[in-house]
Short mmCIF file of C-alpha atoms in Angstrom, two decimals:
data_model
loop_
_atom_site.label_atom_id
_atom_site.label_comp_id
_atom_site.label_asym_id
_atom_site.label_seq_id
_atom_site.Cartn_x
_atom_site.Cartn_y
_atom_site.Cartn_z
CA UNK A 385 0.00 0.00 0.00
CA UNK A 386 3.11 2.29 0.50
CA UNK A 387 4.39 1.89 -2.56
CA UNK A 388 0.75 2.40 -4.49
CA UNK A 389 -0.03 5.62 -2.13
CA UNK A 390 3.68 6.92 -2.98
CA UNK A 391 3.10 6.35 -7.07
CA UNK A 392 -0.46 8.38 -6.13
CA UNK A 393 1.02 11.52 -5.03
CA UNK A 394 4.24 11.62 -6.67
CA UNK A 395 4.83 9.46 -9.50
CA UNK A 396 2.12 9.86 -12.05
CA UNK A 397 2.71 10.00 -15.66
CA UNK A 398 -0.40 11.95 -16.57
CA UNK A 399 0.13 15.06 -14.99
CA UNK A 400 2.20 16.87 -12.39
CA UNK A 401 1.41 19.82 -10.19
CA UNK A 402 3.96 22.51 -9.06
CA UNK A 403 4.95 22.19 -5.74
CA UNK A 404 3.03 25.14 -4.36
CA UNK A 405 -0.20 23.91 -5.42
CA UNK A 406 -2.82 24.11 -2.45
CA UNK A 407 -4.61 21.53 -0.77
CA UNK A 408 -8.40 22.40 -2.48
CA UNK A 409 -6.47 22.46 -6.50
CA UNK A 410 -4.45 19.31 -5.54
CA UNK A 411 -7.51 17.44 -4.66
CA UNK A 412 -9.57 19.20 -7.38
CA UNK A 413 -7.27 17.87 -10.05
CA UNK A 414 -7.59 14.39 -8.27
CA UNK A 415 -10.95 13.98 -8.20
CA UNK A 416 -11.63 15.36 -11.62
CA UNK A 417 -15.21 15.24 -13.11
CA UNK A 418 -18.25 15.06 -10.79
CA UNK A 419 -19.05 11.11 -11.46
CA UNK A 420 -21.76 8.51 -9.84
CA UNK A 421 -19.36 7.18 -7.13
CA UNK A 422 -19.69 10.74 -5.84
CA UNK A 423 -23.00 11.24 -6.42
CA UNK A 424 -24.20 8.17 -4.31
CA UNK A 425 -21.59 9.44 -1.43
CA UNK A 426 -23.03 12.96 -1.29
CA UNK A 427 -26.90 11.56 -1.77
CA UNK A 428 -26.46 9.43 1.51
CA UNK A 429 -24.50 11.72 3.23
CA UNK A 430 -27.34 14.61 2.58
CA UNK A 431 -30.28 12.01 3.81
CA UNK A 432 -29.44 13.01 6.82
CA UNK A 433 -30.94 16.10 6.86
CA UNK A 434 -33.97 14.08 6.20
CA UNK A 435 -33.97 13.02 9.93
CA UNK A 436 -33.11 16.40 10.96
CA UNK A 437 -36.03 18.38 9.88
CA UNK A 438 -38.20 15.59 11.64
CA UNK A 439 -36.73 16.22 14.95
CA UNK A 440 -36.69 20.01 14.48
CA UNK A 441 -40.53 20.73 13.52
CA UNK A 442 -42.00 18.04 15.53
CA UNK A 443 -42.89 20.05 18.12
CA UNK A 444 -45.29 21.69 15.86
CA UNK A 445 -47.86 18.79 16.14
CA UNK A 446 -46.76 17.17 19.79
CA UNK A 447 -46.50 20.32 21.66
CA UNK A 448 -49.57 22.07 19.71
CA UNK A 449 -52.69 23.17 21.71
CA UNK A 450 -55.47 20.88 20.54
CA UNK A 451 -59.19 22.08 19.45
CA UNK A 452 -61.99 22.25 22.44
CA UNK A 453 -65.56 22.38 22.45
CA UNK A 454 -68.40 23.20 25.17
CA UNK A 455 -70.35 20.55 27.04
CA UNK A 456 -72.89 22.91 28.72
CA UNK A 457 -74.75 26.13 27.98
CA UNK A 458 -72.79 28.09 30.36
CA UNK A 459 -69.56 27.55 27.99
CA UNK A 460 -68.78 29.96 25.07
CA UNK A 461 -66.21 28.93 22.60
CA UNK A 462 -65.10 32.36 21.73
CA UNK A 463 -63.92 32.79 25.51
CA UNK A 464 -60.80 32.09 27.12
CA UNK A 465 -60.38 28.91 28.20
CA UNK A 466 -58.87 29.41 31.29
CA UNK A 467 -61.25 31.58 33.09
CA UNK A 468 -64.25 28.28 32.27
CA UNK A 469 -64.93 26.00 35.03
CA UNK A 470 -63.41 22.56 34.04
CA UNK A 471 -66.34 21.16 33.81
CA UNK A 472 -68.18 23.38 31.07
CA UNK A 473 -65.43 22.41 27.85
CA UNK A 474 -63.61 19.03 26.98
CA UNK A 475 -61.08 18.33 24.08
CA UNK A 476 -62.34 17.51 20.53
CA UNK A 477 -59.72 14.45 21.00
CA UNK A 478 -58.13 11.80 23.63
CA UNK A 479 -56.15 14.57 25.88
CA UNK A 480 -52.66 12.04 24.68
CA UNK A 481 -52.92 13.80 21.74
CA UNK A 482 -50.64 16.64 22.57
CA UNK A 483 -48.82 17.26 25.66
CA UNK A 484 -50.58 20.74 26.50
CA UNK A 485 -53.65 18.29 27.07
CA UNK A 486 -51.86 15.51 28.70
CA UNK A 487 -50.27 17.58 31.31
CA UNK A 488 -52.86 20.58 31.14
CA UNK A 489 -50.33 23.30 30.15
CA UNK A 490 -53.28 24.93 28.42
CA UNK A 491 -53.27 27.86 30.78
CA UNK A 492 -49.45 28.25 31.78
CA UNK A 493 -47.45 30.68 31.14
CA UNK A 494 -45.98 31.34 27.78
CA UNK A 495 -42.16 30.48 29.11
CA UNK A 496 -43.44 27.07 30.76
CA UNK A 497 -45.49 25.88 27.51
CA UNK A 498 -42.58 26.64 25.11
CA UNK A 499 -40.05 25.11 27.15
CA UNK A 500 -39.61 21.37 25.39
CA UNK A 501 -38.97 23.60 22.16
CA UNK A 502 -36.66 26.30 23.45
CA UNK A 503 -34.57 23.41 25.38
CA UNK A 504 -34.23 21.65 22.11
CA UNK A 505 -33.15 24.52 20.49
CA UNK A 506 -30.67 25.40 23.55
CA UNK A 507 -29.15 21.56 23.45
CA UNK A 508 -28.45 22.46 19.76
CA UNK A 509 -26.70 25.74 21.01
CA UNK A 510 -24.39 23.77 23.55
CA UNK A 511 -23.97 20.97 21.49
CA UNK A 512 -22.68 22.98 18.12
CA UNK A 513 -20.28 24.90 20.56
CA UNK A 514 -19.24 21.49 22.29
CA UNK A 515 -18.99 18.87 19.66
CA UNK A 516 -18.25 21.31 16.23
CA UNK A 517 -14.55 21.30 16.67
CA UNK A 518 -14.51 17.46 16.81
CA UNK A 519 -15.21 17.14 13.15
CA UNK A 520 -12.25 19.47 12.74
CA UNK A 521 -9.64 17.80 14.94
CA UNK A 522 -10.22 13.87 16.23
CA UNK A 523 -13.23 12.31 15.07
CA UNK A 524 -13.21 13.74 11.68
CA UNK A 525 -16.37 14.19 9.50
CA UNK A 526 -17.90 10.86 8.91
CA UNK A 527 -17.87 9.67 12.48
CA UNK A 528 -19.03 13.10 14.19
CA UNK A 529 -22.15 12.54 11.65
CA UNK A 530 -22.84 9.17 12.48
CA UNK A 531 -22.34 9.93 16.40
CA UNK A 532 -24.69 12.94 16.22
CA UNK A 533 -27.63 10.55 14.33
CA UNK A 534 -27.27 7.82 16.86
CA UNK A 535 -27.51 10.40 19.66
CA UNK A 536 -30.63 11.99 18.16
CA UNK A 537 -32.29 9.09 17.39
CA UNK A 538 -31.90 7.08 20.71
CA UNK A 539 -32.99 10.48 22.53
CA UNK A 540 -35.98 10.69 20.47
CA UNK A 541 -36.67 7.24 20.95
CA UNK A 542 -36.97 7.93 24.98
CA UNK A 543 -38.87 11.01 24.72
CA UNK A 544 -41.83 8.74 23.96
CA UNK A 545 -41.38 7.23 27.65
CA UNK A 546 -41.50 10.70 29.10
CA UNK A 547 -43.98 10.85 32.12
CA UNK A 548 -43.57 14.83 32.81
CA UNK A 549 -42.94 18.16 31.22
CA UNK A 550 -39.24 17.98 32.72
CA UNK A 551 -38.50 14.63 31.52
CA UNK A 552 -39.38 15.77 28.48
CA UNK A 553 -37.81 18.88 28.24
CA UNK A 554 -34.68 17.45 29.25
CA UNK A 555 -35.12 14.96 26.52
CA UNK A 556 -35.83 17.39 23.70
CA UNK A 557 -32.02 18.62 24.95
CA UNK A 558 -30.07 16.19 24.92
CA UNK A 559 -32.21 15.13 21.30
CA UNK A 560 -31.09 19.03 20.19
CA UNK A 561 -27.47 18.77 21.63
CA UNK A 562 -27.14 15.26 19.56
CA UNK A 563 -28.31 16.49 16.17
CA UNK A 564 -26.13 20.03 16.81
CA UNK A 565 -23.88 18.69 14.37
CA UNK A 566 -25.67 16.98 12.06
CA UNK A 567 -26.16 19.65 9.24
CA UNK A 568 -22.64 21.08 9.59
CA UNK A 569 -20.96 17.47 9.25
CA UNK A 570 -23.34 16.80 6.36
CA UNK A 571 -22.89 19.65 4.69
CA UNK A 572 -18.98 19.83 5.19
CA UNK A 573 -18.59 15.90 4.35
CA UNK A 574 -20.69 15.81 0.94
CA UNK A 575 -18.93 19.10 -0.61
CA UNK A 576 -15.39 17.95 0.68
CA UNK A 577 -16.26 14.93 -1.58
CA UNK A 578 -16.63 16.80 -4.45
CA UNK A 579 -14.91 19.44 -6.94
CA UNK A 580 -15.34 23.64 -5.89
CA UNK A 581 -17.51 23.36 -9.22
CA UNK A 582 -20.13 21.52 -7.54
CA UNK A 583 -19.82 22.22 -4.23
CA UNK A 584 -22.83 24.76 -4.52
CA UNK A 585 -25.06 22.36 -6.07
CA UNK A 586 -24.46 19.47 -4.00
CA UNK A 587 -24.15 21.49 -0.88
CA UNK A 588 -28.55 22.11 -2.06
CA UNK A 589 -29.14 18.19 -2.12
CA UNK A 590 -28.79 18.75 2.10
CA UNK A 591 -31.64 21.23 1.83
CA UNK A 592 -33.88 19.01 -0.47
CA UNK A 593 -33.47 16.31 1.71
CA UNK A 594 -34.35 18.36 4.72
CA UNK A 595 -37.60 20.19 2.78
CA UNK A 596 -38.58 16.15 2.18
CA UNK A 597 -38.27 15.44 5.91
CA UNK A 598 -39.86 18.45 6.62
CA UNK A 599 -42.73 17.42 4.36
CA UNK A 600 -43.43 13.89 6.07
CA UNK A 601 -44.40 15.53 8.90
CA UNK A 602 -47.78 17.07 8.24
CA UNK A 603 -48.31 13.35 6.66
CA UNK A 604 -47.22 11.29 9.83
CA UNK A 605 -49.46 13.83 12.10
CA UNK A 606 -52.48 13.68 10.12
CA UNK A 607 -52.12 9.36 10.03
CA UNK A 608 -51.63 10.11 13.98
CA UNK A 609 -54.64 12.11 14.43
CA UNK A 610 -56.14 11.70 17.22
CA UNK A 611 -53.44 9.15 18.68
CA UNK A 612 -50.82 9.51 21.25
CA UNK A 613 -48.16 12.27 20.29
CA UNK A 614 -46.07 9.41 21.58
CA UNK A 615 -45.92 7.76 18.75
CA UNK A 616 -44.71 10.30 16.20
CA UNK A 617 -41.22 10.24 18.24
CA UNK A 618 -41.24 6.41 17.74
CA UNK A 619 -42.09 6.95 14.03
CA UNK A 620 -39.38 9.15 13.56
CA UNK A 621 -36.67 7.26 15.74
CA UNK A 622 -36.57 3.90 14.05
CA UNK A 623 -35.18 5.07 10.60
CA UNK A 624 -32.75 7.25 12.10
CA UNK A 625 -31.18 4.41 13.68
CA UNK A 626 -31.49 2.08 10.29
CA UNK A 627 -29.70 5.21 8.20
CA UNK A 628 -26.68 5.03 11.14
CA UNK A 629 -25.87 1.57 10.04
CA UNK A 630 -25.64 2.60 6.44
CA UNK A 631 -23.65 5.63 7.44
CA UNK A 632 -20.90 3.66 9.50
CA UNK A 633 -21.10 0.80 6.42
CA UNK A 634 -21.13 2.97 2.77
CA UNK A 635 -20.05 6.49 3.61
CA UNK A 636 -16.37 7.65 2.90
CA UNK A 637 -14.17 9.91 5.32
CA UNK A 638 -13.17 13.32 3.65
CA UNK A 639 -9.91 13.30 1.93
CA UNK A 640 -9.27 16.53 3.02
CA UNK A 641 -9.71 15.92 6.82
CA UNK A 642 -7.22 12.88 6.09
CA UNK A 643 -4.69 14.72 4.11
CA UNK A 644 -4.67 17.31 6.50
CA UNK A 645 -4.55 14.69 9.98
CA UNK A 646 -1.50 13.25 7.94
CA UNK A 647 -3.51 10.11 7.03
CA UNK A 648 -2.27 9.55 3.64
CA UNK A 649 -2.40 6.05 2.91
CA UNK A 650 -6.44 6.36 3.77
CA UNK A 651 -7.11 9.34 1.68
CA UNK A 652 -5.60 8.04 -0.89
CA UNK A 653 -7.84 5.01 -0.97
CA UNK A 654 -10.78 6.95 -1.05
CA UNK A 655 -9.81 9.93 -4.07
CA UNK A 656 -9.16 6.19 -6.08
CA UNK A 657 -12.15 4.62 -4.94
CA UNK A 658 -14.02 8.38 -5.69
CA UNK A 659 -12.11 10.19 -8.56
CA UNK A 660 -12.01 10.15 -12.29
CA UNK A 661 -8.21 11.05 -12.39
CA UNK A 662 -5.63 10.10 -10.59
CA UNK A 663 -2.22 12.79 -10.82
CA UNK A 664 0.14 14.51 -8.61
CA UNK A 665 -0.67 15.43 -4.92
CA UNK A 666 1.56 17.77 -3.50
CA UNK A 667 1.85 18.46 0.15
CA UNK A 668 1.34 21.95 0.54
CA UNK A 669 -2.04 22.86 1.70
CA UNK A 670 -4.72 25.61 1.75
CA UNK A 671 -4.37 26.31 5.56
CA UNK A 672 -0.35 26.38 5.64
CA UNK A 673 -0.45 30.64 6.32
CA UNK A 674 -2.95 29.66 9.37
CA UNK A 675 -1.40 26.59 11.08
CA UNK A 676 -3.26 23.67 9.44
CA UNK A 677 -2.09 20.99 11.96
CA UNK A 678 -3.82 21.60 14.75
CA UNK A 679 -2.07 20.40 18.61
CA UNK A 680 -6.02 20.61 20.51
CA UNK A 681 -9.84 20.27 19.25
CA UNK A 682 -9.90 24.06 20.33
CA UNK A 683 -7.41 25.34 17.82
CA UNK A 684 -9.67 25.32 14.82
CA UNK A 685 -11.47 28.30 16.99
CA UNK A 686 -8.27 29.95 18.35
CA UNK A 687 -7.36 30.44 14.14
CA UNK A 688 -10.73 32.48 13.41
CA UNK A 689 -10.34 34.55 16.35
CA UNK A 690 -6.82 35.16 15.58
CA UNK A 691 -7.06 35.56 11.93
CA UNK A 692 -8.43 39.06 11.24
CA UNK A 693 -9.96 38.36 8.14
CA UNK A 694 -11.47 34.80 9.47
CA UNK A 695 -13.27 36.90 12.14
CA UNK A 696 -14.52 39.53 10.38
CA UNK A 697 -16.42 36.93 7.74
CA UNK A 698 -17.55 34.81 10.88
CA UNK A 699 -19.19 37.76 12.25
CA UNK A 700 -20.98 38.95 9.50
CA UNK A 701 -22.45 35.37 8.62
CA UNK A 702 -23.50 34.76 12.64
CA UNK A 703 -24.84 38.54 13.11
CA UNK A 704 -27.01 37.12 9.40
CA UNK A 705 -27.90 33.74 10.49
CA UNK A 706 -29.66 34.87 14.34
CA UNK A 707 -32.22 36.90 12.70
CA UNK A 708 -32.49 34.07 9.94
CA UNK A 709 -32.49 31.06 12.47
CA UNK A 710 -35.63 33.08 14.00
CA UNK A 711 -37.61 33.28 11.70
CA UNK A 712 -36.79 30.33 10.14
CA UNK A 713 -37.43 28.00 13.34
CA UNK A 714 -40.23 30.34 14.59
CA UNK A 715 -42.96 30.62 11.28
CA UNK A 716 -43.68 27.10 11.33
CA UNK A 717 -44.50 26.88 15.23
CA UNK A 718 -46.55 30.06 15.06
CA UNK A 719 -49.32 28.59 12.41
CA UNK A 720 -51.29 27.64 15.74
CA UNK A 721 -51.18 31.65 15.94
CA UNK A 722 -53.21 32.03 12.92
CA UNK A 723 -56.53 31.09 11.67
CA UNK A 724 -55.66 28.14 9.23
CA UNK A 725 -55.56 24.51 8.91
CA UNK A 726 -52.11 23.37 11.00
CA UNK A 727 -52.18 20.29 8.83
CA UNK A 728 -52.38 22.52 5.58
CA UNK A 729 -50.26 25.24 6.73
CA UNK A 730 -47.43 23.11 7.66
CA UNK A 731 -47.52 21.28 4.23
CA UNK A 732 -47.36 24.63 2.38
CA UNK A 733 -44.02 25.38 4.89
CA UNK A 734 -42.57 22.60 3.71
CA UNK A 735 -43.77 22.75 0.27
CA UNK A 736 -42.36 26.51 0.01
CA UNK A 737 -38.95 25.11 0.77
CA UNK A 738 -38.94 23.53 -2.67
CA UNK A 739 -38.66 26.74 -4.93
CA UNK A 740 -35.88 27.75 -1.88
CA UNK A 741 -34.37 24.55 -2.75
CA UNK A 742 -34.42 25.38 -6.52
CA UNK A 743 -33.30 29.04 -6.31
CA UNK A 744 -29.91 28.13 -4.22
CA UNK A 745 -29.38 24.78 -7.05
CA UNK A 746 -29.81 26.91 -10.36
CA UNK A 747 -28.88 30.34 -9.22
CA UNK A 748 -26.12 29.98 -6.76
CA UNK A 749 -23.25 30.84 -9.44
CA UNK A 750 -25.15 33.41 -11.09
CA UNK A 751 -26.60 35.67 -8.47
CA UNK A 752 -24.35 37.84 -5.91
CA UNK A 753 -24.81 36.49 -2.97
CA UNK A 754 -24.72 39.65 -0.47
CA UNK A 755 -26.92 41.32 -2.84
CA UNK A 756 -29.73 38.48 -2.48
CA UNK A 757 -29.28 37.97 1.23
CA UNK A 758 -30.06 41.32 1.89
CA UNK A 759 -32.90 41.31 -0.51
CA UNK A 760 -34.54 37.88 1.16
CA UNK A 761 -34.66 39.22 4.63
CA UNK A 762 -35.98 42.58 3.83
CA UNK A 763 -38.47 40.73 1.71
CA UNK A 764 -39.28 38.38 4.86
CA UNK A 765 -39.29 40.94 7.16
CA UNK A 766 -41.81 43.27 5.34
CA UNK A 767 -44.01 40.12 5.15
CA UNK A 768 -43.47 39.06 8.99
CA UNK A 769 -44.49 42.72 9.92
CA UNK A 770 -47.27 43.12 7.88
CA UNK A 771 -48.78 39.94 9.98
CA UNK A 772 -48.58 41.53 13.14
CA UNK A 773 -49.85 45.30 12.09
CA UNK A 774 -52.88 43.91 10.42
CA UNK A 775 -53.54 41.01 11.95
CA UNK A 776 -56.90 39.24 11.50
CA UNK A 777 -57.69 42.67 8.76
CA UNK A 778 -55.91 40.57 6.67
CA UNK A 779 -57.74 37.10 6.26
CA UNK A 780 -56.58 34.86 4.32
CA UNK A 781 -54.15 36.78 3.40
CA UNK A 782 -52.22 36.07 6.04
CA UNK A 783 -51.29 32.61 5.03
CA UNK A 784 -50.12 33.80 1.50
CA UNK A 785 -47.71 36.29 3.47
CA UNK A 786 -46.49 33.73 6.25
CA UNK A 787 -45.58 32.02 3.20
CA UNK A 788 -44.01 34.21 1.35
CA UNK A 789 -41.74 35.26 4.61
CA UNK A 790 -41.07 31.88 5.25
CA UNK A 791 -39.80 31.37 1.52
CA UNK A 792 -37.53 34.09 1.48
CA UNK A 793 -35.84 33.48 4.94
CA UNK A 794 -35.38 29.56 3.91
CA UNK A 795 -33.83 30.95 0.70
CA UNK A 796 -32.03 33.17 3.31
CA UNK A 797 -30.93 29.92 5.01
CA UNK A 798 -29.30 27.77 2.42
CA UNK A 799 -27.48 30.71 0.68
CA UNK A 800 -26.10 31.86 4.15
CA UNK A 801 -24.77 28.12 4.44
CA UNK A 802 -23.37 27.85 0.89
CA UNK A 803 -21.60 31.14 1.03
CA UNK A 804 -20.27 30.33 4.68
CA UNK A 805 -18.74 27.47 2.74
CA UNK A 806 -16.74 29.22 0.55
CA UNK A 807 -15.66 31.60 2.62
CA UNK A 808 -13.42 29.66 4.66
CA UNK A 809 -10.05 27.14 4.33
CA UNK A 810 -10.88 23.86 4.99
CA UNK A 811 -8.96 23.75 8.40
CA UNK A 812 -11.43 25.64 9.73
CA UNK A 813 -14.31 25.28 7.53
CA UNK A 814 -16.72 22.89 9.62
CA UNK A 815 -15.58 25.17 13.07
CA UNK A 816 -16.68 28.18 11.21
CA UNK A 817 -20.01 26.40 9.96
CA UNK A 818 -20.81 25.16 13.22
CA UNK A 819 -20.39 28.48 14.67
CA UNK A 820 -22.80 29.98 11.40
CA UNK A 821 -25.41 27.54 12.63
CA UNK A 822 -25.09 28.15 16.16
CA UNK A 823 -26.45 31.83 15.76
CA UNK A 824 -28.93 30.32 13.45
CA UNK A 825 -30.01 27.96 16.16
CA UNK A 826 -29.49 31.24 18.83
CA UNK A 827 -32.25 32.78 17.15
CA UNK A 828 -34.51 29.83 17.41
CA UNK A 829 -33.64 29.65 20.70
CA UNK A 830 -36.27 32.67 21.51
CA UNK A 831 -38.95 32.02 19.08
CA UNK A 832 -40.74 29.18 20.66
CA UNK A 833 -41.08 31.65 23.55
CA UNK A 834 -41.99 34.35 20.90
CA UNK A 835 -44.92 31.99 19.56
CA UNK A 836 -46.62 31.46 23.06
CA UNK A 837 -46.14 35.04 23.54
CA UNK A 838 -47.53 35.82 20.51
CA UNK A 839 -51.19 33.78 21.47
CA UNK A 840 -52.03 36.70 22.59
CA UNK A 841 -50.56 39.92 20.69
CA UNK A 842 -49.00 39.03 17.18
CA UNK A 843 -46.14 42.17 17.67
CA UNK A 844 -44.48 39.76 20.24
CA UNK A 845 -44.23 37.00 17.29
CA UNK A 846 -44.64 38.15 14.04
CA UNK A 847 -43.64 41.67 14.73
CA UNK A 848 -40.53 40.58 16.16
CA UNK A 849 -39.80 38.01 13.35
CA UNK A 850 -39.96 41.16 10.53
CA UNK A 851 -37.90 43.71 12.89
CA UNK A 852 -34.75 40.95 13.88
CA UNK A 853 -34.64 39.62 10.26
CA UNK A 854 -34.48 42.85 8.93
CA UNK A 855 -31.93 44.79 11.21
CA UNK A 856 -29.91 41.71 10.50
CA UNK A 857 -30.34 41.57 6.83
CA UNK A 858 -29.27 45.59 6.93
CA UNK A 859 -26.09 45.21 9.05
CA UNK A 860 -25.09 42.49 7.20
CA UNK A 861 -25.22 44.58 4.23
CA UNK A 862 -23.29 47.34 5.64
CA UNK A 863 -20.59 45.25 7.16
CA UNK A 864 -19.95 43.46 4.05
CA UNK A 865 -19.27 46.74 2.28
CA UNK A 866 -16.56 48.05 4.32
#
């Protein structure tokens, strides 16, 4: 194997690179043209976004508040349910259909009912800051994916025992901090597999797959209507753990990582195994002028703080993704806000994410990318705002524009993630990711809160959606043209 791996990087008769060639155009020349041994590696690596979107939105039909009617004349359906004696209203379903009914949390306090959700959403927080720089360092990309699955899909597996609000919110954690990573190491692993030509296009397959896991959702809740919300976490849990088998069998460690841990023999193995050409690799790498070889998993960090330039991009792309993460994470739990079909409402969310999908796969060489970003939150921030100053004024209109403000800030999403991409080496590309989806996360942090809030007065929800994604949007814009 020596003697192959040395005839590999040195000794080939079809072509020879200078010396100073980088890391990214040694590899690029290696790999050559984008073929179906690739294809198949970044299609499985991308599923798993699939099981990501589950465990994000499910909240939206186990945590929503279910319909009520009145069993006497002294009950009036257009009152507040929490000032009617218990005995005047019942729920339309068994009360296991949700947990507000289960535990009645139908009259606590808007912190206490979006709890589960904001914990999940806080476990992702701590998790992307505790596990990112693993992927970077000792685990590497493919096994820092398939840890993060198996962590989120046992968790979500034991939610379904969970006999309180705490349990449960404890669970949704430790289900959050598992999948942290999941996205990033995705994202990273498939495009590291690939040429810089197609990095942008298979870097979308990640969002398809999440918009299709997205989309099962509103199917599996409807099938589970009037059933347990028990079950949906089982549902969800089982596949999860079948797609971590094929993850630790048929995916591929990135090249890259390998090269750059030393690991030649093994990277080697894979460009054959992967690429269409097979020529000189020199040693030099991308991250020689920032100290590629990294002595602790904190290091990775320590170079974009130290690094200027690294900083300054990080930044910009976090200060973007809070107000994006917000909104993003946020539209879908407040449909119980508005006066639609939840079933309906969350199928045209996930539907919407299609022409998102599209936009960021055709147009992502052809469009500037600051220039669009700024333009997709301002757009989704009109349309959030509008919401919340004319409220119920606005029918059924206000569907068409929680659409249309969901659209632009999942467009929002994906191009934020693509462009983080390129923006940074690969010694510190899946730290600097991580960090980029940790402010997205941040802002969904506050908007399960938000929602509950917003029950009552739409400003505190959809108000604050248009306002954050906006500001953000415009800073972003005016940092970036220093």
């Amino acid at each position: 194997m020596a003697d192959s791996t040395r005839l590999f990087l040195s000794n080939s008769s079809e072509s020879k690179l200078p010396p100073t060639r980088s890391l990214d155009e040694t590899i690029e020349q290696c790999i050559g043209n984008f073929g179906w041994a690739q294809f198949l590696q970044a299609a499985l690596i991308s599923f798993a976004w699939f099981f990501d979107a589950q465990q994000t939105f499910i909240t939206v039909f186990t945590d929503s508040q279910p319909t009520w009617h009145c069993t006497d004349s002294v009950c009036n359906t257009s009152s507040n349910l929490c000032t009617l004696p218990n005995q005047t209203w019942s729920w339309d379903f068994d009360p296991h259909v949700s947990i507000i009914s289960e535990w009645g949390l139908q009259c606590a306090g808007s912190f206490f009912r979006g709890l589960p959700a904001s914990s999940f959403f806080l476990g992702c927080l701590i998790g992307g800051l505790a596990l990112s720089t693993l992927a970077d360092s000792s685990l590497g990309r493919k096994n820092m994916l398939l840890l993060s699955c198996l962590i989120m899909s046992l968790s979500s597996m034991l939610t379904a025992f969970s006999t309180s609000i705490w349990i449960y919110a404890f669970l949704r954690f430790v289900n959050g901090f598992g999948r942290a990573t999941i996205g990033t190491c995705a994202l990273v692993l498939s495009t590291e597999l690939v040429g810089k030509k197609w990095r942008g296009q298979v870097g979308a397959m990640g969002f398809f797959c999440f918009t299709l896991g997205f989309l099962t959702l509103p199917m599996f809740g409807y099938i589970n209507k009037g059933n347990s919300w028990r079950y949906l976490y089982v549902w969800t849990s089982i596949p999860t753990l079948i797609y971590c088998s094929l993850v630790r069998i048929f995916v591929r460690e990135s090249p890259r990582w390998l090269i750059v841990k030393g690991r030649m023999e093994e990277a080697v193995s894979i460009l054959q195994s992967i690429a269409s050409n097979a020529i000189t690799v020199s040693s030099t790498n991308l991250c020689f002028d920032v100290q590629e070889n990294q002595s602790d998993i904190y290091d990775a960090l320590k170079i974009l703080v130290r690094k200027r330039w690294l900083l300054k991009r990080l930044l910009v792309a976090m200060a973007l993704g809070f107000g994006i993460g917000m909104v993003y994470y946020g539209m879908p739990l407040a449909l119980t806000n508005l006066n639609f079909n939840l079933y309906l409402g969350v199928v045209f969310n996930a539907l919407s994410e299609f022409p998102a999908f599209l936009i960021t796969f055709f147009l992502i060489d052809k469009i500037n990318r600051r220039d669009a970003l700024i333009g997709f939150t301002a757009l989704s921030g009109i349309s959030s705002a509008l919401i919340a100053a004319l409220g119920q004024q606005l029918g059924s209109l206000q569907i068409v524009l929680e659409l249309v403000s969901f659209f632009s800030a999942c467009t929002a999403f994906n191009m934020t993630l693509i462009y983080t991409i390129e923006m940074f080496p690969t010694c510190v590309r899946n730290s600097a990711m991580a960090m980029v989806r940790q402010a997205l996360v941040f802002g969904g942090v506050f908007s399960p809160v938000m929602v509950a809030a917003g029950r009552e007065n739409q400003f505190w929800s959809y108000g604050l959606f248009g306002l954050v994604i906006g500001l953000c949007g415009f800073v972003c814009g005016w940092i970036t043209g220093d």
